[in-house]
JSON list of C-alpha atoms in Angstrom, two decimals:
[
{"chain": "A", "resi": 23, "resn": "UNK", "atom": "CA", "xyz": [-21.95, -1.35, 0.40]},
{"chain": "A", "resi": 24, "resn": "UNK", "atom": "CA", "xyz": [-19.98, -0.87, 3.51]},
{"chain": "A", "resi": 25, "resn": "UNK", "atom": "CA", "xyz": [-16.61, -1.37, 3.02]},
{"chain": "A", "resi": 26, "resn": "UNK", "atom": "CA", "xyz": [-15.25, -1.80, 6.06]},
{"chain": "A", "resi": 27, "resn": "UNK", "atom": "CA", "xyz": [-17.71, -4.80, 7.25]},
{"chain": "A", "resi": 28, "resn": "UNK", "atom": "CA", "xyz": [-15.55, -7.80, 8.14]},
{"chain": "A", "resi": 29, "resn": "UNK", "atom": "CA", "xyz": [-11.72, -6.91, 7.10]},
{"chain": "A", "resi": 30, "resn": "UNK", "atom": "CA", "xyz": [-10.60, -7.04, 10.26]},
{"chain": "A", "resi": 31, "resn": "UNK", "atom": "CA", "xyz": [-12.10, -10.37, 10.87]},
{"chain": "A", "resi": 32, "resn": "UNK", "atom": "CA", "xyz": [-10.13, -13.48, 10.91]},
{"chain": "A", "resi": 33, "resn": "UNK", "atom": "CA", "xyz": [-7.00, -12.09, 10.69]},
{"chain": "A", "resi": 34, "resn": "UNK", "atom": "CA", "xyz": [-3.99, -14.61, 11.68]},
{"chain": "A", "resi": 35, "resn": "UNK", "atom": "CA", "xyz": [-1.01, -12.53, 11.87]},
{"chain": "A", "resi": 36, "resn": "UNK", "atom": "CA", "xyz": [1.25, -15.53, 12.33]},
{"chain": "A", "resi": 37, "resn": "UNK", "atom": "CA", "xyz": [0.39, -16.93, 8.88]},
{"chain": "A", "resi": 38, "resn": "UNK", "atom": "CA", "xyz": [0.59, -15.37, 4.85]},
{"chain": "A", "resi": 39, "resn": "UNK", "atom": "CA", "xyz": [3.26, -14.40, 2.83]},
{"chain": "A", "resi": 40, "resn": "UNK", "atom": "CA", "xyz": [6.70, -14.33, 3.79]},
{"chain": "A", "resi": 41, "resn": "UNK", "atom": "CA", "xyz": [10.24, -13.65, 2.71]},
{"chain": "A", "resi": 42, "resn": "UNK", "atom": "CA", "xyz": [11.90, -11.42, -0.07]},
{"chain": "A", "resi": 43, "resn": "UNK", "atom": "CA", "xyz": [10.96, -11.66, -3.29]},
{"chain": "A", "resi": 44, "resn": "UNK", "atom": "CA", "xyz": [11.67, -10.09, -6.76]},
{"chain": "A", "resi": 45, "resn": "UNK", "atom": "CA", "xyz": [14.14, -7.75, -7.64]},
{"chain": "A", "resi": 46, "resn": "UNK", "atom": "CA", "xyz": [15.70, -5.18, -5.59]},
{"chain": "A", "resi": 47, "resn": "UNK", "atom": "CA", "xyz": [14.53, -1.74, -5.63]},
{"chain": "A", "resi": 48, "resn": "UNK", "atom": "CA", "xyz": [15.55, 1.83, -4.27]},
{"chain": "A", "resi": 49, "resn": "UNK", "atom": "CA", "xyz": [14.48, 4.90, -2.63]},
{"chain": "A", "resi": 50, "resn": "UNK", "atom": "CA", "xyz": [11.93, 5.83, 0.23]},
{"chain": "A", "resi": 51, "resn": "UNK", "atom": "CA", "xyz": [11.71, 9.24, 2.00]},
{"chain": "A", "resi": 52, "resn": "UNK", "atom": "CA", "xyz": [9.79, 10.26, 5.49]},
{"chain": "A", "resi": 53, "resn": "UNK", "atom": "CA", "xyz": [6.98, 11.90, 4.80]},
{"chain": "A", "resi": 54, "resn": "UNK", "atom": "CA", "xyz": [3.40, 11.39, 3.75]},
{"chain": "A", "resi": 55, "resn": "UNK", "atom": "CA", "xyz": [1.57, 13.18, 1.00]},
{"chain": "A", "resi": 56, "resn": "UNK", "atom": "CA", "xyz": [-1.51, 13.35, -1.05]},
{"chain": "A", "resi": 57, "resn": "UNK", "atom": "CA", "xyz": [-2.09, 12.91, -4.61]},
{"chain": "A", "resi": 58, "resn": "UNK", "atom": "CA", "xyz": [-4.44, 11.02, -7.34]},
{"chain": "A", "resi": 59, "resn": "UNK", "atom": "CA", "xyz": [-4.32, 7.81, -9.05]},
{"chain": "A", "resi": 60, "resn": "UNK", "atom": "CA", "xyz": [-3.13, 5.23, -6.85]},
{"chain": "A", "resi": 61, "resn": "UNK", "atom": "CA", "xyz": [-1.76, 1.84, -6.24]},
{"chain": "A", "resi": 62, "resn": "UNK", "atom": "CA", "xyz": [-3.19, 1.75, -2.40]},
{"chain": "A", "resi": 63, "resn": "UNK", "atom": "CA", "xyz": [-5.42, -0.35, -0.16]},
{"chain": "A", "resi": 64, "resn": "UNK", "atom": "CA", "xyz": [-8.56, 0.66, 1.24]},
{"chain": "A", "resi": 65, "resn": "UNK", "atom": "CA", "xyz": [-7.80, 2.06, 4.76]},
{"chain": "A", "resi": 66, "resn": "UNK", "atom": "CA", "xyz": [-9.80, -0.48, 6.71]},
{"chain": "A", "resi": 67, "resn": "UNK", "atom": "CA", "xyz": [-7.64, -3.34, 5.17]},
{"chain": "A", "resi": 68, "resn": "UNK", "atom": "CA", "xyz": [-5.76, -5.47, 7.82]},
{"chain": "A", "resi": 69, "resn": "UNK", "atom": "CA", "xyz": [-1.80, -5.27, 8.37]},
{"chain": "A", "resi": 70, "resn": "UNK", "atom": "CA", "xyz": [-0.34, -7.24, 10.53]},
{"chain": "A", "resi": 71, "resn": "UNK", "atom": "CA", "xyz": [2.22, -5.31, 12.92]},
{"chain": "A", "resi": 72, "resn": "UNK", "atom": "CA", "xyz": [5.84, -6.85, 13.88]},
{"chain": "A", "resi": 73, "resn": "UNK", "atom": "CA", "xyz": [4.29, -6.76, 17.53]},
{"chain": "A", "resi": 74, "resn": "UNK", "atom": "CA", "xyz": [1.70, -9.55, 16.34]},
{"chain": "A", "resi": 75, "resn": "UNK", "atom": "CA", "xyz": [-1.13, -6.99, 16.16]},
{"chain": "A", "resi": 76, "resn": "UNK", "atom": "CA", "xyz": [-3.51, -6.38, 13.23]},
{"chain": "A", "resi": 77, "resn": "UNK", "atom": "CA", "xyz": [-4.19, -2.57, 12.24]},
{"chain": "A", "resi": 78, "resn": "UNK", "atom": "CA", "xyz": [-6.03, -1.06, 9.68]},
{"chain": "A", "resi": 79, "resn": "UNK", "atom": "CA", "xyz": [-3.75, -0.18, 6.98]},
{"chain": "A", "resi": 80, "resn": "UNK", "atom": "CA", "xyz": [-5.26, 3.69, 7.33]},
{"chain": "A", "resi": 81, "resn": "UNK", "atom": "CA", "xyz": [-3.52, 3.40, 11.12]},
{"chain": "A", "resi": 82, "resn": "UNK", "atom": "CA", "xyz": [-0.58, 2.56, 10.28]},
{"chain": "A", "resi": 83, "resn": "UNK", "atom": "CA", "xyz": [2.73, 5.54, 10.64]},
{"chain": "A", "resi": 84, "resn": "UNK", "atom": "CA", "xyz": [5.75, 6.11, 9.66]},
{"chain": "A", "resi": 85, "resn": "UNK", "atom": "CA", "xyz": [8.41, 4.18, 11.39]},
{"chain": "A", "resi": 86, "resn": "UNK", "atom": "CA", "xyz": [6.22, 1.25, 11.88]},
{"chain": "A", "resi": 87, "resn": "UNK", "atom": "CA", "xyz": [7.01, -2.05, 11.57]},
{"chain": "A", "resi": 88, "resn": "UNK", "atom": "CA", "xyz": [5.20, -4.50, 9.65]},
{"chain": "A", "resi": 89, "resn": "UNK", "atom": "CA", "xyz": [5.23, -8.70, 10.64]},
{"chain": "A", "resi": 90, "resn": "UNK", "atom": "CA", "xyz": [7.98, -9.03, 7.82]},
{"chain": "A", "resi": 91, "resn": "UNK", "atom": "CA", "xyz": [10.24, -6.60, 9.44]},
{"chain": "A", "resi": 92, "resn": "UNK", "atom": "CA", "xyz": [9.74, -3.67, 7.41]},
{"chain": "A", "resi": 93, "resn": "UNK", "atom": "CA", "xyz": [9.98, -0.40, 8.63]},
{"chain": "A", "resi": 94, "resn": "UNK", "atom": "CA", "xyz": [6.86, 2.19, 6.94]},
{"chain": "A", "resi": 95, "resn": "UNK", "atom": "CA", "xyz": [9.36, 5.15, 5.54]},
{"chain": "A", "resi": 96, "resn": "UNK", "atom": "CA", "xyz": [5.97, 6.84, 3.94]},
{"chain": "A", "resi": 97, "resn": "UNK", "atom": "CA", "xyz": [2.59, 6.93, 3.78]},
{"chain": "A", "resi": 98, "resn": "UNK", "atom": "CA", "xyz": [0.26, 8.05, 0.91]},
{"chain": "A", "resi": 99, "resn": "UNK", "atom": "CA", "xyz": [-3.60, 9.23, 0.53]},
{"chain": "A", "resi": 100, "resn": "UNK", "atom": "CA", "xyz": [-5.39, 9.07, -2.81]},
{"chain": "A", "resi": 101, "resn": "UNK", "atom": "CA", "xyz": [-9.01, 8.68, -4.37]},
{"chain": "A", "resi": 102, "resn": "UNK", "atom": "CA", "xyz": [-9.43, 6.19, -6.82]},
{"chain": "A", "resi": 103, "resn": "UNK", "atom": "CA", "xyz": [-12.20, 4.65, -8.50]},
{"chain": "A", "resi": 104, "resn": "UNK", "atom": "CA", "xyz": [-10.73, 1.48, -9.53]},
{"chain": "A", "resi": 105, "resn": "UNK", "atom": "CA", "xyz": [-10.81, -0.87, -6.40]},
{"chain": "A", "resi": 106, "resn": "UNK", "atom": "CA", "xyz": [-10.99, -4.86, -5.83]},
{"chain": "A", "resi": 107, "resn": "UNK", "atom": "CA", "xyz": [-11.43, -7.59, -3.62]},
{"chain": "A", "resi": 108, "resn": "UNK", "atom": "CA", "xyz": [-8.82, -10.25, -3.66]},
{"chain": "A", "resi": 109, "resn": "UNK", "atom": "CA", "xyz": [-9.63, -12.47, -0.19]},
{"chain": "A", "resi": 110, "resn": "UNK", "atom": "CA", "xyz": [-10.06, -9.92, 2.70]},
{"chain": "A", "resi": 111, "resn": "UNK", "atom": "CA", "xyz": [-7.88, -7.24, 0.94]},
{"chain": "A", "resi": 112, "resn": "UNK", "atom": "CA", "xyz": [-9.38, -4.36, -0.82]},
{"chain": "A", "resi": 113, "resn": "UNK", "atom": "CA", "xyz": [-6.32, -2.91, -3.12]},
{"chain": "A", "resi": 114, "resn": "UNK", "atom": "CA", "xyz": [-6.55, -0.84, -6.65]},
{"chain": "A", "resi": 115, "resn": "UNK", "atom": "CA", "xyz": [-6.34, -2.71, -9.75]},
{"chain": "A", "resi": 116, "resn": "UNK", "atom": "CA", "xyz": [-2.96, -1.36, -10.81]},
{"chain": "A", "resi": 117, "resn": "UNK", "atom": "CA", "xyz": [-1.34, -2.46, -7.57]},
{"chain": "A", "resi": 118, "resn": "UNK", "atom": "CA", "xyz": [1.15, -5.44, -7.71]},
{"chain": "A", "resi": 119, "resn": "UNK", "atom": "CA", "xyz": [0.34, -8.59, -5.66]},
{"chain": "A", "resi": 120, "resn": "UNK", "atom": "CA", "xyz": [2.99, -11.59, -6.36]},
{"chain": "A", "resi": 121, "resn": "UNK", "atom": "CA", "xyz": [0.69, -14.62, -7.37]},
{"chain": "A", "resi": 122, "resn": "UNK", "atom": "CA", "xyz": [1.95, -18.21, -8.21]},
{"chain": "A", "resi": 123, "resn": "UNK", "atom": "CA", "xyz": [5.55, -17.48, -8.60]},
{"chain": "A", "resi": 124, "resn": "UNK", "atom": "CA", "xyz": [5.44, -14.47, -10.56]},
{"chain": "A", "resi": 125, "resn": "UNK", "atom": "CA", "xyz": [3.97, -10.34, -10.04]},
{"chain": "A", "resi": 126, "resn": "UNK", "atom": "CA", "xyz": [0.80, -9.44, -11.32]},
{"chain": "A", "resi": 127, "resn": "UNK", "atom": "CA", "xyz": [-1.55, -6.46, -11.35]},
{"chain": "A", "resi": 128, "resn": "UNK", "atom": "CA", "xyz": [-4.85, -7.02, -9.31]},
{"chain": "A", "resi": 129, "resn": "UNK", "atom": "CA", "xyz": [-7.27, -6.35, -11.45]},
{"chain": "A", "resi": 130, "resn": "UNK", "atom": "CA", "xyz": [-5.49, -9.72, -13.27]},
{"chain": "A", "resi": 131, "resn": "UNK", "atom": "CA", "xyz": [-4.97, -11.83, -10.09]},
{"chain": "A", "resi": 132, "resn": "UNK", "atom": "CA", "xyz": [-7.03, -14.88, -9.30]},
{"chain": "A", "resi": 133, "resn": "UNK", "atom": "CA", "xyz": [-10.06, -14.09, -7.09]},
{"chain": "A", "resi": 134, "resn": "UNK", "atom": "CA", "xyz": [-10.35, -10.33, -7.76]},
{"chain": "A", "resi": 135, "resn": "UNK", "atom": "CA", "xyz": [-13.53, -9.19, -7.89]},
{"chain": "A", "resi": 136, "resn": "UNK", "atom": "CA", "xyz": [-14.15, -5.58, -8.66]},
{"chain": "A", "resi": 137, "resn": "UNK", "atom": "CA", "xyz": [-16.34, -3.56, -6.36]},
{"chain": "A", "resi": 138, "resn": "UNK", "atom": "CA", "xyz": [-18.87, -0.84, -7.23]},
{"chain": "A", "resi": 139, "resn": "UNK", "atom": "CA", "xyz": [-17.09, 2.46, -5.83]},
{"chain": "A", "resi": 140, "resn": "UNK", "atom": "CA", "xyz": [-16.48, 6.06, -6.49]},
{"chain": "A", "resi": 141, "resn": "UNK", "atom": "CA", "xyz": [-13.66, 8.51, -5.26]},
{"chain": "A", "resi": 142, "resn": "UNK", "atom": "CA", "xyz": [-12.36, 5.93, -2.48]},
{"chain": "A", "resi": 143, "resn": "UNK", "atom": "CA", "xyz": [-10.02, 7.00, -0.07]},
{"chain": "A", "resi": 144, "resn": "UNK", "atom": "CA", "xyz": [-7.10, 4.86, -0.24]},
{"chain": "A", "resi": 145, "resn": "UNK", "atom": "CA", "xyz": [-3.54, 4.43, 0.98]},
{"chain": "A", "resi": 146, "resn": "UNK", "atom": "CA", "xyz": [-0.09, 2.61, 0.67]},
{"chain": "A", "resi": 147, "resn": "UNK", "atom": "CA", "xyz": [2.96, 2.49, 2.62]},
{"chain": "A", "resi": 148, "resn": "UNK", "atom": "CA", "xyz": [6.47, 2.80, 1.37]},
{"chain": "A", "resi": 149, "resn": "UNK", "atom": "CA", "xyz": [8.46, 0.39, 3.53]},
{"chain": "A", "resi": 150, "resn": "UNK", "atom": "CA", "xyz": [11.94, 0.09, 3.15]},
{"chain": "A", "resi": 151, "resn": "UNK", "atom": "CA", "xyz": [11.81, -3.35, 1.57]},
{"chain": "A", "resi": 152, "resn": "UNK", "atom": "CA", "xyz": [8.74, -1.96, -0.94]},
{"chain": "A", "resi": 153, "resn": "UNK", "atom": "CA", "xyz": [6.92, -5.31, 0.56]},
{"chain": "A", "resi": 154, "resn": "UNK", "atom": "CA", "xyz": [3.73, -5.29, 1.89]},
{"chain": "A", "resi": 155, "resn": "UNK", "atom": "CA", "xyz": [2.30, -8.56, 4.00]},
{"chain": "A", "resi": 156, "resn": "UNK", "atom": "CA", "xyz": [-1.62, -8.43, 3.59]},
{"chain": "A", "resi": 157, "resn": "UNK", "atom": "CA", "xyz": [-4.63, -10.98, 3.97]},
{"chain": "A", "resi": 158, "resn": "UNK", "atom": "CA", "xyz": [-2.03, -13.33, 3.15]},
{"chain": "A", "resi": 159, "resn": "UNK", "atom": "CA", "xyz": [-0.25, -12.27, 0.45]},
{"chain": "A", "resi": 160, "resn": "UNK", "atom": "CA", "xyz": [2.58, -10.27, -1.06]},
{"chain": "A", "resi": 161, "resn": "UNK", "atom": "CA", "xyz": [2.18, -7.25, -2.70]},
{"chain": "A", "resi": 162, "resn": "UNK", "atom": "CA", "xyz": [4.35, -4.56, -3.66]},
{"chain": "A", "resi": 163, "resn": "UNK", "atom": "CA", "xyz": [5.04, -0.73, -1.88]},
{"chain": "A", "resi": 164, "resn": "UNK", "atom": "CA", "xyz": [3.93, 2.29, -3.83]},
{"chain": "A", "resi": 165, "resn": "UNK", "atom": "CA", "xyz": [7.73, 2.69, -5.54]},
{"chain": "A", "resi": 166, "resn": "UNK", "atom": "CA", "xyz": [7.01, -0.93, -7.58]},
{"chain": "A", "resi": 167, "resn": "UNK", "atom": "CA", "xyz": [6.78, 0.65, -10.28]},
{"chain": "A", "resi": 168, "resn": "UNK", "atom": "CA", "xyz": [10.40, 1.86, -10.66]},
{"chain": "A", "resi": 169, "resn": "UNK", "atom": "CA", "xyz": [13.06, 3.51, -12.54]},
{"chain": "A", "resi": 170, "resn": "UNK", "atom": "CA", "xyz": [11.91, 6.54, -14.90]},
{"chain": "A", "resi": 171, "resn": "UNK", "atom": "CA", "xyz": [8.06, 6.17, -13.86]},
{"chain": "A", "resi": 172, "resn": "UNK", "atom": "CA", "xyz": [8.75, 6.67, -10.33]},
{"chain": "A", "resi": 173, "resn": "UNK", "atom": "CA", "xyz": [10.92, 9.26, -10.87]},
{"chain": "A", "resi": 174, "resn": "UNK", "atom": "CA", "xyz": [8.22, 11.36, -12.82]},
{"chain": "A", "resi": 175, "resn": "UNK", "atom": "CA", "xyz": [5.66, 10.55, -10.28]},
{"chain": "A", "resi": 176, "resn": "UNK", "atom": "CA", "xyz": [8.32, 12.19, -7.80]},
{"chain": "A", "resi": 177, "resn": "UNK", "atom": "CA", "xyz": [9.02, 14.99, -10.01]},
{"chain": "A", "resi": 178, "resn": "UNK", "atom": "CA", "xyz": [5.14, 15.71, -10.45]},
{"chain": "A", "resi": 179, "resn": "UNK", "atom": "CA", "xyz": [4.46, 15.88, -6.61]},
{"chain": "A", "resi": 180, "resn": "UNK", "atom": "CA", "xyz": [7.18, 17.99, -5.93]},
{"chain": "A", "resi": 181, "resn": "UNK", "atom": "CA", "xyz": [6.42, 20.30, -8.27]},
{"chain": "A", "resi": 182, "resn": "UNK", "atom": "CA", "xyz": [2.58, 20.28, -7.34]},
{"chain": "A", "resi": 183, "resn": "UNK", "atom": "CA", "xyz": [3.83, 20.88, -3.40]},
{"chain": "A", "resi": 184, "resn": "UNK", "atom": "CA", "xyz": [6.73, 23.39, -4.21]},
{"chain": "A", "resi": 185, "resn": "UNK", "atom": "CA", "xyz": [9.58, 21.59, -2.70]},
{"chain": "A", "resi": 186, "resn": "UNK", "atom": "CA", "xyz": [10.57, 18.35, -1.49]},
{"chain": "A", "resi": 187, "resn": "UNK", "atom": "CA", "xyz": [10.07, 19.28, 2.09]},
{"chain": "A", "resi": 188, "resn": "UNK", "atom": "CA", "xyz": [6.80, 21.00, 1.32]},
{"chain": "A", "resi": 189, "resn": "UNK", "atom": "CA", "xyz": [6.11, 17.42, -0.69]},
{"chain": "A", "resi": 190, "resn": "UNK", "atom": "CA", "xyz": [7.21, 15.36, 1.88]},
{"chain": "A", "resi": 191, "resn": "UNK", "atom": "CA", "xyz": [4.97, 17.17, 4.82]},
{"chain": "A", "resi": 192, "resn": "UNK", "atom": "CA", "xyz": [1.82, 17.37, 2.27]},
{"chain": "A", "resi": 193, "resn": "UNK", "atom": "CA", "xyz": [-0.92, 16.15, 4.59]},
{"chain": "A", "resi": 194, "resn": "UNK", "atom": "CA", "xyz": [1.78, 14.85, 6.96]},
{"chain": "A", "resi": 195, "resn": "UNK", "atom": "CA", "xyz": [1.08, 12.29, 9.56]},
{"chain": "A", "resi": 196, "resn": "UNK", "atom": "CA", "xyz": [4.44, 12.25, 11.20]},
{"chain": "A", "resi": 197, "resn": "UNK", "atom": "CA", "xyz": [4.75, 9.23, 13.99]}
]
């Protein structure tokens, strides 16, 4: 199966999900870095840009801004084997997408169909409102899953990069 066929297609950057929602939430860094597990989109899924342009998520830089506003602070690269459909957006399982009023993991939503990979590259953006506009709908930025978790995952890469800096250039893409 080709994974890219048709995610670019019919994107309407002037319509989806819009506006805040769910708690606040803290942190972001510049850098971009590599790792495993992953709550990330395939790199051919749409964004739409604050420009009205569409991009494939794997395009997208640091210091970008998304159609919502949002500035990317960081971008992330990771294989996963746990990847779904959900519309024209191909996202992990264990990312959160806000569904009828409430946040949900993927692999849960409505419409999610799993699809038959193996070690996919994927990525997510950390934008500075941990928002991400996609296909229409709202999901949340890498850091979602908050407070000691994130601080471990953190913890982990830095150690596994010896540094933060050394972290926070790991397979840099710098805009």
């Amino acid at each position: 199966m080709d994974v890219r066929q048709g995610l670019l297609k019919g994107i309407d950057c002037g319509s989806g999900a819009t506006g805040a929602v769910g708690g606040g939430m803290t942190g972001g860094s510049n850098g971009s870095m590599t790792g495993g597990g992953g709550m990330c989109f395939h790199p051919d899924t749409p964004v739409c840009l604050a420009d009205g342009s569409t991009v494939r998520v794997g395009d997208v830089r640091i210091g970008d801004r998304l159609a919502d506003g949002s500035s990317v602070q960081m971008t992330l690269e990771f294989l996963t084997d746990d990847l779904y459909q959900v519309g024209n957006v191909w996202v992990s399982g264990s990312h959160a997408v806000y569904e009828q009023g409430e946040w949900k993991r993927v692999r849960d939503a409505a419409g999610a169909t799993r699809l038959a990979v193996s070690r996919q590259r994927v990525i997510n953006l950390v934008t500075d409102t941990h928002r991400i506009q996609a296909g229409g709908k709202l999901f949340a930025d890498y850091l979602e899953v908050g407070g000691a978790f994130r601080q471990s995952i953190w913890t982990n890469m830095v150690a596994k990069y010896g540094g933060v800096n050394h972290a926070m250039k790991a397979k840099a893409s710098v805009a």
